[in-house]
Short mmCIF file of N, CA and C and ligand atoms in Angstrom, two decimals:
data_model
loop_
_atom_site.label_atom_id
_atom_site.label_comp_id
_atom_site.label_asym_id
_atom_site.label_seq_id
_atom_site.Cartn_x
_atom_site.Cartn_y
_atom_site.Cartn_z
N UNK A 11 128.61 203.90 -3.39
CA UNK A 11 128.90 204.80 -2.11
C UNK A 11 128.77 206.16 -2.46
N UNK A 12 128.03 206.84 -1.62
CA UNK A 12 127.76 208.14 -1.86
C UNK A 12 128.48 209.09 -0.69
N UNK A 13 129.25 210.02 -1.11
CA UNK A 13 129.94 210.81 -0.09
C UNK A 13 128.95 211.51 0.80
N UNK A 14 129.08 211.46 2.15
CA UNK A 14 128.13 212.16 3.07
C UNK A 14 128.78 213.50 3.29
N UNK A 15 127.67 214.40 3.74
CA UNK A 15 128.14 215.66 4.13
C UNK A 15 129.09 215.38 5.39
N UNK A 16 130.26 216.29 5.42
CA UNK A 16 131.29 215.92 6.35
C UNK A 16 130.61 215.84 7.87
N UNK A 17 129.43 216.63 8.16
CA UNK A 17 129.03 216.47 9.50
C UNK A 17 128.01 215.36 9.70
N UNK A 18 127.54 214.74 8.71
CA UNK A 18 126.47 213.77 8.89
C UNK A 18 127.31 212.31 8.98
N UNK A 19 126.70 211.81 10.29
CA UNK A 19 127.40 210.55 10.56
C UNK A 19 126.69 209.27 9.67
N UNK A 20 125.86 209.60 8.70
CA UNK A 20 125.18 208.64 7.99
C UNK A 20 124.50 209.17 6.70
N UNK A 21 124.29 208.43 5.70
CA UNK A 21 123.86 208.92 4.46
C UNK A 21 122.55 208.30 4.01
N UNK A 22 121.50 208.95 3.87
CA UNK A 22 120.16 208.35 3.43
C UNK A 22 120.22 207.81 2.11
N UNK A 23 121.28 208.23 1.22
CA UNK A 23 121.65 207.56 -0.22
C UNK A 23 122.22 206.26 0.07
N UNK A 24 122.95 206.09 0.96
CA UNK A 24 123.55 204.84 1.33
C UNK A 24 122.56 203.99 1.66
N UNK A 25 121.87 204.29 2.85
CA UNK A 25 120.71 203.51 3.22
C UNK A 25 119.75 202.96 2.13
N UNK A 26 119.54 203.89 1.17
CA UNK A 26 118.60 203.47 0.08
C UNK A 26 119.31 202.54 -0.74
N UNK A 27 120.49 202.64 -1.08
CA UNK A 27 121.31 201.64 -1.91
C UNK A 27 121.23 200.34 -1.24
N UNK A 28 121.32 200.30 0.16
CA UNK A 28 121.31 198.91 0.75
C UNK A 28 120.01 198.35 0.89
N UNK A 29 118.83 199.27 0.89
CA UNK A 29 117.51 198.65 1.20
C UNK A 29 116.56 198.80 0.13
N UNK A 30 117.01 199.18 -1.06
CA UNK A 30 116.07 199.53 -2.23
C UNK A 30 115.21 198.35 -2.58
N UNK A 31 115.74 197.08 -2.39
CA UNK A 31 114.92 195.94 -2.65
C UNK A 31 114.11 195.53 -1.53
N UNK A 32 113.99 196.31 -0.49
CA UNK A 32 113.11 195.89 0.72
C UNK A 32 111.57 195.88 0.32
N UNK A 33 110.87 194.67 0.10
CA UNK A 33 109.77 194.77 0.06
C UNK A 33 108.76 194.50 1.22
N UNK A 34 109.33 194.36 2.38
CA UNK A 34 108.62 194.00 3.68
C UNK A 34 107.83 195.25 4.15
N UNK A 35 108.40 196.48 3.62
CA UNK A 35 107.63 197.65 4.24
C UNK A 35 108.39 198.19 5.40
N UNK A 36 109.48 197.46 5.81
CA UNK A 36 110.09 197.69 7.03
C UNK A 36 111.12 199.27 6.78
N UNK A 37 111.45 199.29 5.43
CA UNK A 37 112.17 200.55 5.15
C UNK A 37 111.24 201.22 4.24
N UNK A 38 111.20 202.68 4.58
CA UNK A 38 110.14 203.65 3.88
C UNK A 38 111.09 204.86 3.64
N UNK A 39 110.72 205.47 2.44
CA UNK A 39 111.21 206.70 2.25
C UNK A 39 110.01 207.81 2.10
N UNK A 40 110.35 208.99 2.61
CA UNK A 40 109.22 210.07 2.58
C UNK A 40 109.45 210.74 1.31
N UNK A 41 108.18 211.20 0.75
CA UNK A 41 108.48 212.07 -0.56
C UNK A 41 109.18 213.29 -0.58
N UNK A 42 109.73 213.82 -1.57
CA UNK A 42 110.65 215.04 -1.43
C UNK A 42 109.86 216.22 -1.30
N UNK A 43 109.07 216.48 -0.28
CA UNK A 43 108.36 217.61 -0.39
C UNK A 43 108.60 218.59 0.92
N UNK A 44 109.57 218.11 1.61
CA UNK A 44 110.04 218.82 2.93
C UNK A 44 111.09 219.86 2.55
N UNK A 45 110.97 220.91 3.47
CA UNK A 45 112.03 221.88 3.27
C UNK A 45 112.72 221.83 4.67
N UNK A 46 114.14 222.31 4.58
CA UNK A 46 114.86 222.01 5.83
C UNK A 46 114.88 223.44 6.57
N UNK A 47 114.58 223.29 7.90
CA UNK A 47 114.73 224.56 8.68
C UNK A 47 115.65 224.06 9.93
N UNK A 48 115.74 224.82 10.93
CA UNK A 48 116.42 224.41 12.16
C UNK A 48 118.18 224.42 11.96
N UNK A 49 118.69 224.56 13.10
CA UNK A 49 120.13 224.74 13.21
C UNK A 49 121.01 223.50 12.95
N UNK A 50 120.32 222.38 12.77
CA UNK A 50 121.02 221.07 12.58
C UNK A 50 120.57 220.42 11.43
N UNK A 51 121.52 220.23 10.44
CA UNK A 51 121.30 219.72 9.09
C UNK A 51 120.88 218.37 8.90
N UNK A 52 121.39 217.55 9.70
CA UNK A 52 121.15 216.14 9.63
C UNK A 52 120.89 215.51 11.04
N UNK A 53 119.63 214.83 11.24
CA UNK A 53 119.38 214.23 12.37
C UNK A 53 118.74 212.83 12.25
N UNK A 54 118.85 212.12 13.38
CA UNK A 54 118.28 210.89 13.53
C UNK A 54 117.80 210.41 14.88
N UNK A 55 116.90 209.37 15.06
CA UNK A 55 116.73 208.94 16.26
C UNK A 55 115.29 208.13 16.23
N UNK A 56 114.80 207.56 17.29
CA UNK A 56 113.69 206.69 17.41
C UNK A 56 112.56 207.77 17.40
N UNK A 57 111.36 207.43 16.75
CA UNK A 57 110.23 208.18 16.54
C UNK A 57 109.18 208.34 17.70
N UNK A 58 108.76 209.51 17.99
CA UNK A 58 107.65 209.78 18.60
C UNK A 58 106.62 210.59 17.81
N UNK A 59 105.23 210.53 17.96
CA UNK A 59 104.40 211.13 17.19
C UNK A 59 103.50 211.89 17.82
N UNK A 60 102.77 212.89 17.00
CA UNK A 60 101.77 213.61 17.29
C UNK A 60 100.89 213.75 16.08
N UNK A 61 99.48 213.49 16.20
CA UNK A 61 98.46 213.83 15.32
C UNK A 61 97.58 214.77 15.68
N UNK A 62 97.58 215.81 14.63
CA UNK A 62 96.88 217.02 15.17
C UNK A 62 96.40 217.73 13.83
N UNK A 63 95.39 218.57 13.90
CA UNK A 63 94.87 219.31 12.76
C UNK A 63 94.78 220.86 13.21
N UNK A 64 95.68 221.68 12.75
CA UNK A 64 95.60 223.01 12.95
C UNK A 64 95.57 223.46 14.51
N UNK A 65 96.10 222.59 15.24
CA UNK A 65 96.09 223.11 16.78
C UNK A 65 97.37 222.23 17.44
N UNK A 66 98.35 222.95 17.98
CA UNK A 66 99.48 222.40 18.27
C UNK A 66 99.60 222.12 19.74
N UNK A 67 98.54 221.87 20.34
CA UNK A 67 98.52 221.74 21.77
C UNK A 67 99.62 220.39 22.21
N UNK A 68 99.29 219.45 21.43
CA UNK A 68 100.23 218.17 21.68
C UNK A 68 101.65 218.27 21.23
N UNK A 69 102.00 219.28 20.09
CA UNK A 69 103.23 219.38 19.96
C UNK A 69 104.08 220.19 20.94
N UNK A 70 103.17 221.19 21.41
CA UNK A 70 103.76 222.05 22.68
C UNK A 70 104.19 221.11 23.70
N UNK A 71 103.21 220.34 23.99
CA UNK A 71 103.48 219.30 25.28
C UNK A 71 104.58 218.40 25.15
N UNK A 72 104.92 217.95 23.90
CA UNK A 72 105.87 216.99 23.57
C UNK A 72 107.08 217.60 23.70
N UNK A 73 107.31 218.75 23.00
CA UNK A 73 108.74 219.56 23.04
C UNK A 73 109.09 220.01 24.42
N UNK A 74 108.08 220.22 25.39
CA UNK A 74 108.23 220.66 26.48
C UNK A 74 108.59 219.55 27.51
N UNK A 75 108.69 218.26 27.12
CA UNK A 75 109.01 217.20 27.84
C UNK A 75 110.22 216.69 27.38
N UNK A 76 111.06 215.67 28.07
CA UNK A 76 112.27 215.18 27.72
C UNK A 76 112.27 214.50 26.31
N UNK A 77 113.19 215.01 25.37
CA UNK A 77 113.11 214.38 24.07
C UNK A 77 114.05 213.10 24.11
N UNK A 78 115.05 213.01 24.80
CA UNK A 78 115.90 211.77 24.84
C UNK A 78 116.47 211.35 23.54
N UNK A 79 116.79 212.33 22.75
CA UNK A 79 117.41 211.95 21.27
C UNK A 79 116.29 211.58 20.43
N UNK A 80 115.09 211.70 20.75
CA UNK A 80 114.04 211.22 19.91
C UNK A 80 113.80 212.31 18.63
N UNK A 81 113.11 211.79 17.70
CA UNK A 81 112.61 212.67 16.43
C UNK A 81 111.16 212.71 16.71
N UNK A 82 110.59 213.97 16.81
CA UNK A 82 108.97 214.07 16.91
C UNK A 82 108.59 214.21 15.46
N UNK A 83 107.66 213.33 15.09
CA UNK A 83 107.03 213.19 13.71
C UNK A 83 105.60 213.95 13.97
N UNK A 84 105.11 214.99 13.26
CA UNK A 84 103.94 215.50 13.41
C UNK A 84 103.17 215.51 12.26
N UNK A 85 102.12 214.64 12.41
CA UNK A 85 101.09 214.47 11.27
C UNK A 85 100.14 215.73 11.20
N UNK A 86 100.32 216.68 10.54
CA UNK A 86 99.46 217.75 10.55
C UNK A 86 98.45 217.87 9.55
N UNK A 87 98.29 216.53 8.93
CA UNK A 87 97.58 216.44 7.59
C UNK A 87 97.93 217.07 6.55
N UNK A 88 99.19 217.80 6.56
CA UNK A 88 99.65 218.59 5.20
C UNK A 88 98.94 219.91 5.15
N UNK A 89 98.32 220.39 6.34
CA UNK A 89 97.65 221.66 6.29
C UNK A 89 98.65 222.71 6.06
N UNK A 90 98.33 223.59 5.20
CA UNK A 90 99.17 224.68 4.84
C UNK A 90 98.60 225.95 5.47
N UNK A 91 97.49 225.90 6.37
CA UNK A 91 96.91 227.16 6.90
C UNK A 91 97.20 227.51 8.22
N UNK A 92 97.94 226.82 9.07
CA UNK A 92 98.44 227.31 10.24
C UNK A 92 99.97 226.81 10.55
N UNK A 93 100.70 227.31 11.33
CA UNK A 93 102.06 227.02 11.76
C UNK A 93 101.90 226.08 12.94
N UNK A 94 102.53 224.89 13.00
CA UNK A 94 102.40 224.00 14.15
C UNK A 94 103.73 224.14 14.88
N UNK A 95 104.69 224.62 14.38
CA UNK A 95 105.92 224.90 15.23
C UNK A 95 106.50 226.34 14.98
N UNK A 96 107.01 227.20 15.93
CA UNK A 96 107.60 228.27 15.68
C UNK A 96 108.87 228.41 16.68
N UNK A 97 109.37 229.63 16.64
CA UNK A 97 110.70 229.71 17.25
C UNK A 97 110.71 229.21 18.76
N UNK A 98 109.55 229.43 19.55
CA UNK A 98 109.57 229.08 20.98
C UNK A 98 109.58 227.48 21.09
N UNK A 99 108.71 226.95 20.35
CA UNK A 99 108.76 225.54 20.29
C UNK A 99 109.78 224.83 19.68
N UNK A 100 110.67 225.36 18.85
CA UNK A 100 111.87 224.85 18.35
C UNK A 100 112.90 224.93 19.38
N UNK A 101 112.94 226.13 20.08
CA UNK A 101 113.89 226.34 21.13
C UNK A 101 113.65 225.41 22.46
N UNK A 102 112.53 225.10 22.58
CA UNK A 102 112.09 224.08 23.71
C UNK A 102 112.56 222.82 23.30
N UNK A 103 112.37 222.34 22.06
CA UNK A 103 112.66 221.13 21.54
C UNK A 103 114.29 220.84 21.84
N UNK A 104 114.98 222.12 21.24
CA UNK A 104 116.47 221.77 21.42
C UNK A 104 116.71 221.77 22.95
N UNK A 105 116.14 222.50 23.60
CA UNK A 105 116.44 222.55 25.23
C UNK A 105 116.24 221.23 25.85
N UNK A 106 115.35 220.43 25.25
CA UNK A 106 114.74 219.26 25.97
C UNK A 106 115.23 218.12 25.26
N UNK A 107 116.24 218.20 24.40
CA UNK A 107 116.90 217.18 23.87
C UNK A 107 116.49 216.35 22.78
N UNK A 108 115.48 216.94 21.93
CA UNK A 108 114.90 216.29 20.85
C UNK A 108 115.93 216.47 19.72
N UNK A 109 116.28 215.27 19.12
CA UNK A 109 117.08 215.34 17.83
C UNK A 109 116.60 216.18 16.76
N UNK A 110 115.43 216.05 16.46
CA UNK A 110 114.76 216.87 15.51
C UNK A 110 113.16 216.65 15.34
N UNK A 111 112.55 217.37 14.33
CA UNK A 111 111.05 217.23 14.07
C UNK A 111 110.97 217.25 12.71
N UNK A 112 109.90 216.42 12.41
CA UNK A 112 109.41 216.35 11.01
C UNK A 112 108.04 216.71 10.92
N UNK A 113 107.50 217.91 10.37
CA UNK A 113 106.15 218.33 10.53
C UNK A 113 105.52 218.26 9.04
N UNK A 114 104.45 217.37 9.01
CA UNK A 114 103.59 217.33 7.85
C UNK A 114 102.65 218.66 7.94
N UNK A 115 103.21 219.62 7.77
CA UNK A 115 102.41 220.93 7.82
C UNK A 115 103.49 222.10 7.88
N UNK A 116 103.15 223.27 8.47
CA UNK A 116 103.85 224.45 8.32
C UNK A 116 104.39 224.77 9.66
N UNK A 117 105.47 225.67 9.54
CA UNK A 117 106.21 226.38 10.56
C UNK A 117 106.38 227.78 10.50
N UNK A 118 107.00 228.45 11.47
CA UNK A 118 106.99 229.94 11.48
C UNK A 118 108.29 230.50 12.10
N UNK A 119 108.53 231.76 12.01
CA UNK A 119 109.59 232.57 12.62
C UNK A 119 111.02 231.87 12.10
N UNK A 120 111.09 231.95 10.76
CA UNK A 120 112.38 231.30 10.20
C UNK A 120 113.68 231.56 10.94
N UNK A 121 114.04 232.87 11.14
CA UNK A 121 115.27 233.05 11.80
C UNK A 121 115.38 232.43 13.00
N UNK A 122 114.36 232.35 14.03
CA UNK A 122 114.45 231.68 15.32
C UNK A 122 114.57 230.16 15.01
N UNK A 123 113.98 229.71 13.89
CA UNK A 123 113.87 228.19 13.75
C UNK A 123 115.43 227.72 13.46
N UNK A 124 116.18 228.81 12.54
CA UNK A 124 117.33 228.31 11.99
C UNK A 124 118.51 228.66 13.10
N UNK A 125 118.33 229.30 14.28
CA UNK A 125 118.96 229.54 15.30
C UNK A 125 118.85 228.50 16.52
N UNK A 126 117.89 227.65 16.33
CA UNK A 126 117.68 226.45 17.28
C UNK A 126 118.40 225.11 16.81
N UNK A 127 119.11 224.80 17.95
CA UNK A 127 119.92 223.77 17.94
C UNK A 127 119.19 222.32 17.77
N UNK A 128 118.41 222.26 16.83
CA UNK A 128 117.59 221.05 16.52
C UNK A 128 117.33 220.88 15.04
N UNK A 129 117.17 219.48 14.50
CA UNK A 129 116.85 219.49 13.07
C UNK A 129 115.33 219.83 12.93
N UNK A 130 114.96 220.21 11.76
CA UNK A 130 113.50 220.63 11.43
C UNK A 130 113.17 220.33 9.94
N UNK A 131 112.21 219.62 9.56
CA UNK A 131 111.71 219.70 8.17
C UNK A 131 110.03 219.98 8.27
N UNK A 132 109.77 220.68 7.34
CA UNK A 132 108.37 221.05 7.20
C UNK A 132 108.05 221.21 5.80
N UNK A 133 106.68 221.50 5.60
CA UNK A 133 106.48 221.61 4.08
C UNK A 133 106.70 223.19 3.91
N UNK A 134 106.54 224.02 4.65
CA UNK A 134 106.86 225.46 4.31
C UNK A 134 106.56 226.28 5.56
N UNK A 135 106.72 227.73 5.31
CA UNK A 135 106.41 228.75 6.23
C UNK A 135 105.07 229.28 6.05
N UNK A 136 104.42 229.55 7.34
CA UNK A 136 103.13 230.27 7.43
C UNK A 136 103.02 230.99 8.63
N UNK A 137 102.94 232.42 8.48
CA UNK A 137 102.95 233.03 9.80
C UNK A 137 101.92 232.92 10.86
N UNK A 138 100.69 232.33 10.33
CA UNK A 138 99.53 232.30 11.10
C UNK A 138 99.68 231.03 12.20
N UNK A 139 99.63 231.21 13.49
CA UNK A 139 99.77 230.26 14.32
C UNK A 139 98.37 229.47 14.66
N UNK A 140 98.57 228.46 15.59
CA UNK A 140 97.22 227.65 15.67
C UNK A 140 96.56 228.38 16.79
N UNK A 141 95.21 227.88 16.83
CA UNK A 141 94.52 227.96 18.09
C UNK A 141 94.59 226.70 18.94
N UNK A 142 95.26 226.91 20.26
CA UNK A 142 95.23 225.65 20.95
C UNK A 142 93.98 225.24 21.84
N UNK A 143 93.33 224.25 21.34
CA UNK A 143 92.19 223.85 21.82
C UNK A 143 92.12 222.55 22.67
N UNK A 144 93.40 222.10 22.74
CA UNK A 144 93.51 220.88 23.52
C UNK A 144 93.31 219.67 22.86
N UNK A 145 93.33 219.81 21.52
CA UNK A 145 93.07 218.69 20.70
C UNK A 145 94.39 218.02 20.33
N UNK A 146 94.17 216.79 19.71
CA UNK A 146 95.41 215.96 19.04
C UNK A 146 95.61 214.83 19.79
N UNK A 147 96.45 213.80 19.30
CA UNK A 147 96.86 212.57 19.72
C UNK A 147 98.32 212.51 19.93
N UNK A 148 98.64 211.56 20.89
CA UNK A 148 100.18 211.42 20.98
C UNK A 148 100.59 209.93 20.73
N UNK A 149 101.53 209.75 19.99
CA UNK A 149 102.11 208.49 20.01
C UNK A 149 101.05 207.42 19.37
N UNK A 150 100.44 207.78 18.22
CA UNK A 150 99.77 206.92 17.57
C UNK A 150 100.46 206.66 16.20
N UNK A 151 100.13 205.58 15.41
CA UNK A 151 100.71 205.39 14.13
C UNK A 151 100.09 206.62 13.20
N UNK A 152 100.85 207.15 12.49
CA UNK A 152 100.48 208.51 11.53
C UNK A 152 100.92 208.00 10.19
N UNK A 153 100.31 208.62 9.20
CA UNK A 153 100.65 208.55 7.64
C UNK A 153 101.21 209.94 7.41
N UNK A 154 102.41 210.03 7.02
CA UNK A 154 103.25 211.24 6.55
C UNK A 154 103.20 211.18 5.01
N UNK A 155 102.41 212.03 4.25
CA UNK A 155 102.42 212.17 3.01
C UNK A 155 102.33 210.56 2.35
N UNK A 156 101.37 209.92 3.01
CA UNK A 156 101.01 208.63 2.35
C UNK A 156 101.79 207.42 2.85
N UNK A 157 102.91 207.80 3.88
CA UNK A 157 103.76 206.83 4.31
C UNK A 157 103.64 206.59 5.79
N UNK A 158 103.34 205.34 6.25
CA UNK A 158 103.19 205.05 7.70
C UNK A 158 104.38 205.30 8.48
N UNK A 159 104.31 206.05 9.53
CA UNK A 159 105.46 206.24 10.54
C UNK A 159 104.72 205.90 11.92
N UNK A 160 105.53 204.92 12.74
CA UNK A 160 104.86 204.69 14.07
C UNK A 160 105.91 205.04 15.02
N UNK A 161 105.47 205.19 16.15
CA UNK A 161 106.15 205.28 17.39
C UNK A 161 107.22 204.17 17.69
N UNK A 162 108.42 204.58 17.96
CA UNK A 162 109.43 203.40 17.90
C UNK A 162 110.13 203.06 16.72
N UNK A 163 109.60 203.58 15.41
CA UNK A 163 110.37 203.49 14.24
C UNK A 163 111.66 204.46 14.39
N UNK A 164 112.67 204.13 13.61
CA UNK A 164 114.00 204.97 13.63
C UNK A 164 113.77 205.98 12.10
N UNK A 165 114.08 207.25 12.48
CA UNK A 165 114.02 208.09 11.31
C UNK A 165 115.32 208.74 11.04
N UNK A 166 115.76 208.94 9.97
CA UNK A 166 117.07 209.58 9.48
C UNK A 166 116.73 210.61 8.39
N UNK A 167 117.20 211.70 8.77
CA UNK A 167 117.06 212.93 7.83
C UNK A 167 118.46 213.55 7.48
N UNK A 168 118.75 213.70 6.28
CA UNK A 168 120.06 214.44 5.89
C UNK A 168 119.69 215.14 4.80
N UNK A 169 120.53 215.93 3.79
CA UNK A 169 120.38 216.85 2.88
C UNK A 169 119.68 216.15 1.72
N UNK A 170 119.79 214.78 1.47
CA UNK A 170 119.07 214.21 0.60
C UNK A 170 117.63 213.77 0.86
N UNK A 171 117.28 213.48 2.02
CA UNK A 171 115.92 213.15 2.26
C UNK A 171 115.72 212.57 3.65
N UNK A 172 114.53 211.88 3.75
CA UNK A 172 114.03 211.54 4.99
C UNK A 172 113.83 209.85 4.96
N UNK A 173 114.42 209.04 5.49
CA UNK A 173 114.10 207.56 5.64
C UNK A 173 113.56 207.15 6.96
N UNK A 174 112.69 206.03 6.85
CA UNK A 174 112.10 205.45 8.16
C UNK A 174 112.13 203.89 8.19
N UNK A 175 112.58 203.42 9.41
CA UNK A 175 112.87 201.95 9.33
C UNK A 175 112.29 201.53 10.73
N UNK A 176 111.90 200.41 10.65
CA UNK A 176 111.45 199.70 11.75
C UNK A 176 112.66 199.44 12.86
N UNK A 177 113.81 199.11 12.02
CA UNK A 177 115.12 198.84 12.92
C UNK A 177 115.92 199.89 12.82
N UNK A 178 116.94 200.25 13.72
CA UNK A 178 117.87 201.21 13.51
C UNK A 178 118.77 200.78 12.35
N UNK A 179 119.25 201.65 11.50
CA UNK A 179 120.28 201.38 10.35
C UNK A 179 121.55 201.59 10.74
N UNK A 180 122.49 200.80 10.20
CA UNK A 180 123.88 201.03 10.48
C UNK A 180 124.48 201.96 9.60
N UNK A 181 125.14 202.96 9.99
CA UNK A 181 125.66 203.89 9.27
C UNK A 181 126.84 203.26 8.14
O1 LIG B 223 103.42 228.89 20.01
C1 LIG B 223 103.10 228.45 18.85
O2 LIG B 223 101.92 228.33 18.53
C2 LIG B 223 104.01 228.59 17.79
C3 LIG B 223 104.86 229.44 17.83
O3 LIG B 223 104.80 230.66 17.45
C4 LIG B 223 106.43 229.29 18.58
O4 LIG B 223 106.61 228.09 18.77
O5 LIG B 223 106.96 230.30 18.90
#
Protein backbone atom coordinates (compact mmCIF):
# COMPACT_ATOMS: atom_id res chain seq x y z
CA UNK A 1 0.00 0.00 0.00
CA UNK A 2 1.47 3.30 -1.11
CA UNK A 3 0.55 6.54 0.63
CA UNK A 4 -1.45 8.70 -1.78
CA UNK A 5 -0.84 12.46 -1.87
CA UNK A 6 -3.35 13.90 0.57
CA UNK A 7 -5.47 15.52 -2.16
CA UNK A 8 -5.56 12.55 -4.54
CA UNK A 9 -8.51 10.17 -4.11
CA UNK A 10 -6.59 7.37 -5.86
CA UNK A 11 -3.04 6.13 -6.32
CA UNK A 12 -1.64 4.97 -9.67
CA UNK A 13 0.89 2.90 -7.69
CA UNK A 14 -1.93 1.08 -5.92
CA UNK A 15 -3.65 0.46 -9.26
CA UNK A 16 -0.39 -0.97 -10.62
CA UNK A 17 0.05 -3.21 -7.56
CA UNK A 18 -3.42 -4.58 -8.16
CA UNK A 19 -3.23 -4.96 -11.95
CA UNK A 20 0.46 -5.66 -12.64
CA UNK A 21 -0.39 -9.23 -13.66
CA UNK A 22 -3.02 -8.11 -16.18
CA UNK A 23 -2.16 -9.75 -19.49
CA UNK A 24 -5.43 -8.85 -21.19
CA UNK A 25 -4.40 -5.38 -22.27
CA UNK A 26 -7.26 -3.88 -20.32
CA UNK A 27 -4.82 -2.15 -17.94
CA UNK A 28 -2.10 0.01 -19.51
CA UNK A 29 0.58 2.36 -18.17
CA UNK A 30 1.93 5.29 -20.18
CA UNK A 31 5.72 5.73 -20.39
CA UNK A 32 7.19 8.24 -17.91
CA UNK A 33 7.84 11.01 -20.42
CA UNK A 34 5.14 13.48 -19.38
CA UNK A 35 5.64 16.67 -17.42
CA UNK A 36 2.92 18.03 -15.17
CA UNK A 37 1.35 21.41 -15.80
CA UNK A 38 -2.03 22.83 -14.84
CA UNK A 39 -3.46 23.76 -11.49
CA UNK A 40 -4.77 20.28 -10.62
CA UNK A 41 -2.12 17.71 -9.66
CA UNK A 42 -4.19 14.53 -9.95
CA UNK A 43 -7.14 13.88 -12.23
CA UNK A 44 -9.21 11.05 -13.64
CA UNK A 45 -12.15 10.44 -15.92
CA UNK A 46 -13.49 8.81 -19.04
CA UNK A 47 -11.41 9.47 -22.15
CA UNK A 48 -12.25 11.52 -25.21
CA UNK A 49 -9.57 11.81 -27.89
CA UNK A 50 -8.18 14.08 -30.56
CA UNK A 51 -5.66 12.97 -33.17
CA UNK A 52 -3.84 15.81 -34.88
CA UNK A 53 -0.49 16.93 -36.22
CA UNK A 54 0.74 20.45 -35.43
CA UNK A 55 -2.84 21.73 -35.86
CA UNK A 56 -4.99 22.22 -32.76
CA UNK A 57 -8.33 22.91 -34.49
CA UNK A 58 -9.95 19.83 -32.93
CA UNK A 59 -8.37 20.44 -29.51
CA UNK A 60 -9.89 23.94 -29.44
CA UNK A 61 -13.30 22.58 -30.49
CA UNK A 62 -13.15 19.90 -27.79
CA UNK A 63 -12.20 22.16 -24.87
CA UNK A 64 -14.81 24.71 -25.95
CA UNK A 65 -17.51 22.03 -25.62
CA UNK A 66 -18.79 20.46 -22.37
CA UNK A 67 -16.17 18.21 -20.78
CA UNK A 68 -18.51 16.53 -18.29
CA UNK A 69 -15.60 15.38 -16.16
CA UNK A 70 -13.79 13.68 -19.01
CA UNK A 71 -10.07 13.62 -19.83
CA UNK A 72 -9.05 14.81 -23.30
CA UNK A 73 -6.21 12.69 -24.67
CA UNK A 74 -4.45 14.44 -27.55
CA UNK A 75 -2.35 12.34 -29.92
CA UNK A 76 -0.07 14.97 -31.35
CA UNK A 77 2.32 12.33 -32.62
CA UNK A 78 4.90 13.41 -30.06
CA UNK A 79 5.76 16.50 -32.11
CA UNK A 80 7.96 18.96 -30.25
CA UNK A 81 7.61 21.61 -32.95
CA UNK A 82 4.31 23.34 -32.04
CA UNK A 83 2.22 23.92 -28.91
CA UNK A 84 -1.19 22.22 -29.06
CA UNK A 85 -2.52 23.84 -25.87
CA UNK A 86 -1.87 27.23 -24.30
CA UNK A 87 -3.35 29.39 -21.59
CA UNK A 88 -6.58 30.13 -23.45
CA UNK A 89 -7.38 26.52 -24.23
CA UNK A 90 -6.46 25.38 -20.71
CA UNK A 91 -8.78 28.03 -19.25
CA UNK A 92 -11.55 26.93 -21.64
CA UNK A 93 -11.04 23.30 -20.58
CA UNK A 94 -11.36 24.28 -16.91
CA UNK A 95 -14.43 26.45 -17.58
CA UNK A 96 -16.16 23.70 -19.54
CA UNK A 97 -15.67 20.96 -16.98
CA UNK A 98 -12.81 18.88 -18.40
CA UNK A 99 -11.00 17.00 -15.63
CA UNK A 100 -7.71 17.10 -17.49
CA UNK A 101 -5.73 16.86 -20.69
CA UNK A 102 -2.93 14.50 -21.67
CA UNK A 103 -1.03 15.89 -24.65
CA UNK A 104 1.45 13.76 -26.58
CA UNK A 105 3.03 16.97 -27.77
CA UNK A 106 3.86 20.41 -26.42
CA UNK A 107 2.07 23.20 -24.58
CA UNK A 108 2.83 26.86 -23.91
CA UNK A 109 2.04 29.79 -21.55
CA UNK A 110 3.31 27.96 -18.48
CA UNK A 111 2.15 30.55 -15.93
CA UNK A 112 -1.38 30.55 -17.38
CA UNK A 113 -1.44 26.77 -17.56
CA UNK A 114 -0.52 26.47 -13.91
CA UNK A 115 -3.27 28.96 -12.98
CA UNK A 116 -5.97 26.95 -14.81
CA UNK A 117 -8.18 24.68 -12.69
CA UNK A 118 -7.54 21.64 -14.85
CA UNK A 119 -5.03 18.80 -14.91
CA UNK A 120 -2.48 18.79 -17.71
CA UNK A 121 0.32 16.49 -18.82
CA UNK A 122 2.47 17.16 -21.86
CA UNK A 123 5.92 16.37 -23.20
CA UNK A 124 7.26 19.88 -22.72
CA UNK A 125 6.96 23.57 -23.38
CA UNK A 126 7.20 25.15 -26.84
CA UNK A 127 6.31 28.81 -27.43
CA UNK A 128 5.44 28.37 -31.12
CA UNK A 129 1.66 27.87 -31.67
CA UNK A 130 0.03 25.79 -34.41
CA UNK A 131 -1.57 26.95 -37.64
CA UNK A 132 -5.26 26.02 -37.48
CA UNK A 133 -6.07 24.47 -40.87
CA UNK A 134 -9.21 22.62 -39.80
CA UNK A 135 -7.48 19.25 -39.70
CA UNK A 136 -7.52 16.49 -37.10
CA UNK A 137 -9.87 13.74 -35.94
CA UNK A 138 -12.09 13.44 -32.88
CA UNK A 139 -12.81 10.36 -30.76
CA UNK A 140 -10.75 7.83 -32.65
CA UNK A 141 -8.49 5.22 -31.05
CA UNK A 142 -5.01 6.72 -30.62
CA UNK A 143 -1.55 5.51 -29.70
CA UNK A 144 0.12 7.59 -27.02
CA UNK A 145 3.84 6.81 -26.82
CA UNK A 146 3.03 3.38 -28.25
CA UNK A 147 0.10 2.67 -25.88
CA UNK A 148 -3.43 2.36 -27.26
CA UNK A 149 -5.96 4.75 -25.71
CA UNK A 150 -9.57 4.61 -26.82
CA UNK A 151 -12.59 6.87 -26.33
CA UNK A 152 -14.47 5.56 -23.29
CA UNK A 153 -11.37 4.17 -21.57
CA UNK A 154 -10.71 5.50 -18.07
CA UNK A 155 -7.55 7.50 -17.40
CA UNK A 156 -5.98 8.22 -14.00
CA UNK A 157 -3.06 10.64 -13.59
CA UNK A 158 -1.25 11.46 -10.36
CA UNK A 159 2.27 12.44 -9.32
CA UNK A 160 3.56 8.91 -10.01
CA UNK A 161 2.23 8.45 -13.51
CA UNK A 162 -0.66 7.84 -15.87
CA UNK A 163 -2.67 4.63 -16.21
CA UNK A 164 -5.49 3.72 -18.60
CA UNK A 165 -8.12 1.01 -18.18
CA UNK A 166 -11.09 -0.21 -20.15
CA UNK A 167 -13.02 -0.32 -16.84
CA UNK A 168 -13.23 2.29 -14.09
CA UNK A 169 -10.75 1.39 -11.31
CA UNK A 170 -11.77 1.29 -7.65
CA UNK A 171 -9.71 3.66 -5.50
O1 LIG B 1 -4.59 29.13 -29.18
C1 LIG B 1 -3.69 28.30 -29.33
O2 LIG B 1 -3.38 27.79 -30.40
C2 LIG B 1 -2.90 27.88 -28.16
C3 LIG B 1 -2.77 29.00 -27.23
O3 LIG B 1 -1.88 29.80 -27.33
C4 LIG B 1 -3.76 29.13 -26.17
O4 LIG B 1 -4.51 28.20 -25.93
O5 LIG B 1 -3.75 30.18 -25.51
